[in-house]
C-alpha cells in the first residue's frame, strides 16, 4: 500500500496517517504494518485482524443506519397503558393502522384503571396512557374523546323511557359500579358528593360485562362511561345528569414532559386520531386538538 495515495484517499496528510497508524498499534499492542520505504504491508497480525476490523466497520455502519431509523420512529419500543375497555374499543383498531406504517416497532400494552395509568406515566412505566389526569397541567396531552356517564336500567324500571337520569334519582337505588380507580367510578362518586346523594352499592367489579349481567337479571342499575360501554349488547343506556348537565370528562393521550418520548409516539397518537374519525366507534370526539401542558 502506497502511503501517499492512502493519505490522499483519506484526505489527510501522510504524517497524520502515520500518527494514526502508530496510535492504533500502540492501543492494540501489536504491529499492524511493515514499513518499506513509502509503502506499507500488513504484518501477519494485521492480516489476522483485518477481517474482524472490516466486520466491525460494517456493524458500525449498520448501527448508524439503525439509530437513524429509530430516530424516525421506524424501530424501537412503545409501551402503552389503557383500560381494558379502551384497549378493546380504541387501541386495537388504532394499532392496525399504526402497524401498516411502523411494522418494526415493538408495542407493549399494559391494562390498568385510570388512576394507575396516570401513575405509570409519572414514573415512566409506560410512554403514553389513554387516561384522564386530575392535574392536566402536569402532562403533555392530546385530547381524544369525551366519556359520558351512562346508566343501564333493568327491565321494568319506569325510568327507562327518560331522556336523561338526574343523579339525585339514584338515592338509595341499587347501583352496580366499576371499582375505585376507574374514571367511571370517579365520575359517579364525585357527582354523588356534589349532589348529596348516597347510593346503595350492590356490586363493585373490574368487568363492565359483569355489571350488565346483573342489570339483565334485575339486580340493579349499572353505571358505565360511553367508552366502557363498547360491545355491551343490552337496552340503550340513559345519560346521567347533574344540575341538568351531562356528567362527562375529557379522555386524552397523556405523556410526561420529564420522560423520554420515543419517535414512534407521534405516529401512534395520529393512529388514535384516525381511528376516532370512524363513525363506528362509540365516542364523542373532542373538538380540541394539539398537545397541551
GROMACS .gro file of C-alpha atoms in nm:
model
  293
    1UNK     CA    1   0.000   0.000   0.000
    2UNK     CA    2   0.142   0.338  -0.101
    3UNK     CA    3   0.136   0.579   0.195
    4UNK     CA    4   0.091   0.896  -0.009
    5UNK     CA    5  -0.201   0.757  -0.210
    6UNK     CA    6  -0.364   0.623   0.108
    7UNK     CA    7  -0.333   0.963   0.276
    8UNK     CA    8  -0.475   1.133  -0.032
    9UNK     CA    9  -0.773   0.894  -0.038
   10UNK     CA   10  -0.842   0.971   0.328
   11UNK     CA   11  -0.793   1.344   0.267
   12UNK     CA   12  -0.528   1.375   0.538
   13UNK     CA   13  -0.153   1.435   0.537
   14UNK     CA   14   0.098   1.149   0.531
   15UNK     CA   15   0.226   1.249   0.873
   16UNK     CA   16  -0.128   1.245   1.016
   17UNK     CA   17  -0.186   0.899   0.868
   18UNK     CA   18   0.140   0.774   1.016
   19UNK     CA   19   0.045   0.910   1.359
   20UNK     CA   20  -0.297   0.742   1.345
   21UNK     CA   21  -0.143   0.408   1.248
   22UNK     CA   22   0.113   0.438   1.528
   23UNK     CA   23  -0.158   0.528   1.779
   24UNK     CA   24  -0.371   0.229   1.674
   25UNK     CA   25  -0.075  -0.008   1.700
   26UNK     CA   26   0.004   0.122   2.049
   27UNK     CA   27  -0.358   0.081   2.155
   28UNK     CA   28  -0.380  -0.275   2.020
   29UNK     CA   29  -0.036  -0.370   2.148
   30UNK     CA   30   0.085  -0.519   1.820
   31UNK     CA   31   0.243  -0.407   1.496
   32UNK     CA   32  -0.001  -0.395   1.206
   33UNK     CA   33   0.220  -0.278   0.918
   34UNK     CA   34   0.575  -0.326   0.797
   35UNK     CA   35   0.715  -0.002   0.657
   36UNK     CA   36   0.925  -0.047   0.344
   37UNK     CA   37   1.020   0.290   0.205
   38UNK     CA   38   0.698   0.472   0.120
   39UNK     CA   39   0.500   0.151   0.118
   40UNK     CA   40   0.312  -0.030   0.394
   41UNK     CA   41   0.237  -0.401   0.402
   42UNK     CA   42   0.026  -0.588   0.654
   43UNK     CA   43   0.204  -0.797   0.913
   44UNK     CA   44   0.071  -1.142   0.999
   45UNK     CA   45  -0.103  -0.983   1.297
   46UNK     CA   46  -0.257  -0.720   1.070
   47UNK     CA   47  -0.378  -0.984   0.824
   48UNK     CA   48  -0.535  -1.174   1.114
   49UNK     CA   49  -0.721  -0.867   1.243
   50UNK     CA   50  -0.829  -0.725   0.905
   51UNK     CA   51  -1.146  -0.938   0.852
   52UNK     CA   52  -1.263  -0.863   1.207
   53UNK     CA   53  -1.196  -0.492   1.157
   54UNK     CA   54  -1.397  -0.492   0.835
   55UNK     CA   55  -1.680  -0.671   1.015
   56UNK     CA   56  -1.677  -0.412   1.295
   57UNK     CA   57  -1.689  -0.129   1.042
   58UNK     CA   58  -1.988  -0.290   0.871
   59UNK     CA   59  -2.158  -0.327   1.209
   60UNK     CA   60  -2.087   0.038   1.288
   61UNK     CA   61  -2.247   0.141   0.959
   62UNK     CA   62  -2.548  -0.080   1.033
   63UNK     CA   63  -2.576   0.066   1.383
   64UNK     CA   64  -2.571   0.416   1.239
   65UNK     CA   65  -2.848   0.331   0.993
   66UNK     CA   66  -3.047   0.163   1.270
   67UNK     CA   67  -3.015   0.461   1.502
   68UNK     CA   68  -3.136   0.691   1.225
   69UNK     CA   69  -3.439   0.465   1.173
   70UNK     CA   70  -3.510   0.465   1.549
   71UNK     CA   71  -3.491   0.845   1.549
   72UNK     CA   72  -3.752   0.847   1.269
   73UNK     CA   73  -3.978   0.614   1.469
   74UNK     CA   74  -3.937   0.318   1.232
   75UNK     CA   75  -3.785   0.095   1.503
   76UNK     CA   76  -3.795   0.091   1.881
   77UNK     CA   77  -4.027   0.001   2.164
   78UNK     CA   78  -4.352   0.175   2.258
   79UNK     CA   79  -4.522   0.100   2.592
   80UNK     CA   80  -4.891   0.196   2.605
   81UNK     CA   81  -5.130   0.199   2.901
   82UNK     CA   82  -5.510   0.189   2.880
   83UNK     CA   83  -5.815   0.035   3.043
   84UNK     CA   84  -5.938  -0.298   2.910
   85UNK     CA   85  -6.237  -0.119   2.758
   86UNK     CA   86  -6.019   0.136   2.578
   87UNK     CA   87  -5.785  -0.137   2.452
   88UNK     CA   88  -6.081  -0.322   2.302
   89UNK     CA   89  -6.258  -0.021   2.153
   90UNK     CA   90  -5.975   0.214   2.053
   91UNK     CA   91  -5.621   0.077   2.094
   92UNK     CA   92  -5.682  -0.245   1.898
   93UNK     CA   93  -5.808  -0.075   1.579
   94UNK     CA   94  -5.553   0.206   1.614
   95UNK     CA   95  -5.267  -0.048   1.625
   96UNK     CA   96  -5.392  -0.195   1.296
   97UNK     CA   97  -5.344   0.147   1.137
   98UNK     CA   98  -5.012   0.208   1.315
   99UNK     CA   99  -4.855  -0.124   1.210
  100UNK     CA  100  -4.916  -0.051   0.842
  101UNK     CA  101  -4.653   0.225   0.855
  102UNK     CA  102  -4.445   0.112   1.155
  103UNK     CA  103  -4.434  -0.271   1.140
  104UNK     CA  104  -4.094  -0.296   1.311
  105UNK     CA  105  -4.188  -0.101   1.625
  106UNK     CA  106  -4.237  -0.334   1.922
  107UNK     CA  107  -4.554  -0.245   2.115
  108UNK     CA  108  -4.634  -0.348   2.473
  109UNK     CA  109  -4.979  -0.290   2.622
  110UNK     CA  110  -5.048  -0.258   2.993
  111UNK     CA  111  -5.406  -0.277   3.120
  112UNK     CA  112  -5.497  -0.080   3.433
  113UNK     CA  113  -5.764   0.153   3.578
  114UNK     CA  114  -5.741   0.526   3.520
  115UNK     CA  115  -5.552   0.628   3.835
  116UNK     CA  116  -5.288   0.360   3.782
  117UNK     CA  117  -5.249   0.463   3.417
  118UNK     CA  118  -5.171   0.820   3.523
  119UNK     CA  119  -4.922   0.699   3.785
  120UNK     CA  120  -4.747   0.476   3.529
  121UNK     CA  121  -4.685   0.777   3.304
  122UNK     CA  122  -4.545   0.970   3.601
  123UNK     CA  123  -4.294   0.701   3.696
  124UNK     CA  124  -4.202   0.610   3.337
  125UNK     CA  125  -4.355   0.262   3.334
  126UNK     CA  126  -4.529   0.349   3.005
  127UNK     CA  127  -4.454   0.606   2.736
  128UNK     CA  128  -4.819   0.706   2.697
  129UNK     CA  129  -5.155   0.631   2.857
  130UNK     CA  130  -5.509   0.693   2.737
  131UNK     CA  131  -5.644   0.840   3.058
  132UNK     CA  132  -5.787   1.136   3.247
  133UNK     CA  133  -5.539   1.300   3.487
  134UNK     CA  134  -5.659   1.502   3.787
  135UNK     CA  135  -5.387   1.757   3.709
  136UNK     CA  136  -5.372   1.801   3.329
  137UNK     CA  137  -5.105   2.069   3.366
  138UNK     CA  138  -4.853   1.808   3.483
  139UNK     CA  139  -4.858   1.629   3.146
  140UNK     CA  140  -4.839   1.676   2.775
  141UNK     CA  141  -5.171   1.562   2.638
  142UNK     CA  142  -5.365   1.514   2.316
  143UNK     CA  143  -5.743   1.526   2.373
  144UNK     CA  144  -5.912   1.223   2.217
  145UNK     CA  145  -6.276   1.193   2.318
  146UNK     CA  146  -6.534   1.281   2.582
  147UNK     CA  147  -6.657   0.996   2.803
  148UNK     CA  148  -7.010   1.042   2.935
  149UNK     CA  149  -7.159   0.868   3.240
  150UNK     CA  150  -7.438   0.632   3.136
  151UNK     CA  151  -7.694   0.433   3.334
  152UNK     CA  152  -7.819   0.087   3.232
  153UNK     CA  153  -8.155   0.014   3.394
  154UNK     CA  154  -8.322  -0.325   3.439
  155UNK     CA  155  -8.636  -0.426   3.253
  156UNK     CA  156  -8.948  -0.282   3.410
  157UNK     CA  157  -8.778   0.024   3.561
  158UNK     CA  158  -9.012   0.318   3.495
  159UNK     CA  159  -8.716   0.548   3.421
  160UNK     CA  160  -8.602   0.358   3.111
  161UNK     CA  161  -8.807   0.583   2.884
  162UNK     CA  162  -8.648   0.903   3.019
  163UNK     CA  163  -8.414   1.109   2.801
  164UNK     CA  164  -8.177   1.161   3.094
  165UNK     CA  165  -8.140   1.042   3.451
  166UNK     CA  166  -8.070   1.301   3.725
  167UNK     CA  167  -7.818   1.162   3.968
  168UNK     CA  168  -8.046   1.266   4.254
  169UNK     CA  169  -8.291   0.996   4.142
  170UNK     CA  170  -8.035   0.729   4.232
  171UNK     CA  171  -8.056   0.796   4.606
  172UNK     CA  172  -8.089   0.458   4.779
  173UNK     CA  173  -8.110   0.282   4.440
  174UNK     CA  174  -7.919  -0.047   4.397
  175UNK     CA  175  -7.613   0.056   4.196
  176UNK     CA  176  -7.358  -0.159   4.011
  177UNK     CA  177  -7.018   0.008   3.975
  178UNK     CA  178  -6.665  -0.042   3.850
  179UNK     CA  179  -6.404  -0.042   4.125
  180UNK     CA  180  -6.242   0.274   4.259
  181UNK     CA  181  -5.963   0.394   4.035
  182UNK     CA  182  -6.169   0.372   3.715
  183UNK     CA  183  -6.270   0.704   3.562
  184UNK     CA  184  -6.636   0.596   3.556
  185UNK     CA  185  -6.627   0.536   3.930
  186UNK     CA  186  -6.457   0.869   3.996
  187UNK     CA  187  -6.723   1.049   3.791
  188UNK     CA  188  -7.002   0.877   3.982
  189UNK     CA  189  -6.853   0.931   4.328
  190UNK     CA  190  -6.774   1.299   4.265
  191UNK     CA  191  -7.123   1.364   4.129
  192UNK     CA  192  -7.287   1.191   4.426
  193UNK     CA  193  -7.085   1.403   4.668
  194UNK     CA  194  -7.181   1.721   4.483
  195UNK     CA  195  -7.549   1.628   4.478
  196UNK     CA  196  -7.550   1.494   4.835
  197UNK     CA  197  -7.661   1.152   4.711
  198UNK     CA  198  -7.580   0.830   4.894
  199UNK     CA  199  -7.616   0.535   4.660
  200UNK     CA  200  -7.660   0.175   4.769
  201UNK     CA  201  -7.375  -0.019   4.608
  202UNK     CA  202  -7.465  -0.379   4.524
  203UNK     CA  203  -7.153  -0.473   4.325
  204UNK     CA  204  -6.805  -0.335   4.257
  205UNK     CA  205  -6.629  -0.505   3.966
  206UNK     CA  206  -6.348  -0.473   3.711
  207UNK     CA  207  -6.580  -0.601   3.436
  208UNK     CA  208  -6.848  -0.395   3.258
  209UNK     CA  209  -6.999  -0.719   3.133
  210UNK     CA  210  -7.048  -0.844   3.490
  211UNK     CA  211  -7.237  -0.525   3.570
  212UNK     CA  212  -7.459  -0.564   3.264
  213UNK     CA  213  -7.530  -0.929   3.351
  214UNK     CA  214  -7.656  -0.811   3.690
  215UNK     CA  215  -7.875  -0.549   3.521
  216UNK     CA  216  -8.028  -0.806   3.288
  217UNK     CA  217  -8.104  -1.027   3.588
  218UNK     CA  218  -8.283  -0.733   3.754
  219UNK     CA  219  -8.034  -0.676   4.037
  220UNK     CA  220  -7.956  -0.307   3.997
  221UNK     CA  221  -7.853  -0.012   3.781
  222UNK     CA  222  -7.512  -0.027   3.613
  223UNK     CA  223  -7.306   0.290   3.576
  224UNK     CA  224  -7.063   0.290   3.283
  225UNK     CA  225  -6.893   0.552   3.071
  226UNK     CA  226  -6.962   0.571   2.700
  227UNK     CA  227  -6.610   0.440   2.632
  228UNK     CA  228  -6.651   0.144   2.868
  229UNK     CA  229  -6.985   0.051   2.712
  230UNK     CA  230  -6.848  -0.063   2.375
  231UNK     CA  231  -6.954  -0.418   2.297
  232UNK     CA  232  -7.232  -0.415   2.556
  233UNK     CA  233  -7.546  -0.561   2.397
  234UNK     CA  234  -7.848  -0.466   2.600
  235UNK     CA  235  -8.114  -0.195   2.607
  236UNK     CA  236  -7.989   0.158   2.523
  237UNK     CA  237  -7.842   0.343   2.822
  238UNK     CA  238  -7.954   0.678   2.960
  239UNK     CA  239  -7.716   0.970   3.010
  240UNK     CA  240  -7.681   1.066   3.376
  241UNK     CA  241  -7.706   1.436   3.459
  242UNK     CA  242  -7.612   1.665   3.746
  243UNK     CA  243  -7.789   2.002   3.771
  244UNK     CA  244  -7.925   1.935   3.418
  245UNK     CA  245  -7.574   1.895   3.274
  246UNK     CA  246  -7.441   1.566   3.144
  247UNK     CA  247  -7.171   1.412   3.362
  248UNK     CA  248  -6.868   1.367   3.139
  249UNK     CA  249  -6.493   1.402   3.123
  250UNK     CA  250  -6.224   1.455   2.862
  251UNK     CA  251  -6.007   1.150   2.788
  252UNK     CA  252  -5.663   1.214   2.637
  253UNK     CA  253  -5.339   1.054   2.535
  254UNK     CA  254  -5.103   1.170   2.810
  255UNK     CA  255  -4.724   1.155   2.839
  256UNK     CA  256  -4.471   1.304   3.075
  257UNK     CA  257  -4.265   1.613   2.985
  258UNK     CA  258  -3.993   1.474   3.215
  259UNK     CA  259  -3.955   1.138   3.040
  260UNK     CA  260  -3.807   1.021   2.712
  261UNK     CA  261  -4.055   1.046   2.427
  262UNK     CA  262  -3.986   0.784   2.158
  263UNK     CA  263  -4.019   0.897   1.798
  264UNK     CA  264  -4.292   0.636   1.740
  265UNK     CA  265  -4.522   0.812   1.987
  266UNK     CA  266  -4.636   1.086   1.748
  267UNK     CA  267  -4.743   0.849   1.466
  268UNK     CA  268  -4.919   0.625   1.720
  269UNK     CA  269  -5.122   0.919   1.850
  270UNK     CA  270  -5.204   1.006   1.490
  271UNK     CA  271  -5.335   0.649   1.451
  272UNK     CA  272  -5.558   0.706   1.756
  273UNK     CA  273  -5.696   1.023   1.599
  274UNK     CA  274  -5.755   0.848   1.266
  275UNK     CA  275  -5.938   0.565   1.443
  276UNK     CA  276  -6.160   0.814   1.623
  277UNK     CA  277  -6.258   0.955   1.285
  278UNK     CA  278  -6.452   0.635   1.219
  279UNK     CA  279  -6.830   0.655   1.257
  280UNK     CA  280  -6.835   0.303   1.401
  281UNK     CA  281  -6.684   0.396   1.737
  282UNK     CA  282  -6.892   0.486   2.045
  283UNK     CA  283  -6.709   0.807   2.131
  284UNK     CA  284  -6.792   1.172   2.125
  285UNK     CA  285  -6.465   1.301   1.987
  286UNK     CA  286  -6.303   1.612   2.121
  287UNK     CA  287  -6.302   1.937   1.928
  288UNK     CA  288  -5.977   2.034   2.099
  289UNK     CA  289  -5.653   1.948   1.925
  290UNK     CA  290  -5.284   1.988   1.984
  291UNK     CA  291  -5.067   1.887   2.278
  292UNK     CA  292  -5.117   2.083   2.596
  293UNK     CA  293  -4.916   2.117   2.913
   0.00000   0.00000   0.00000
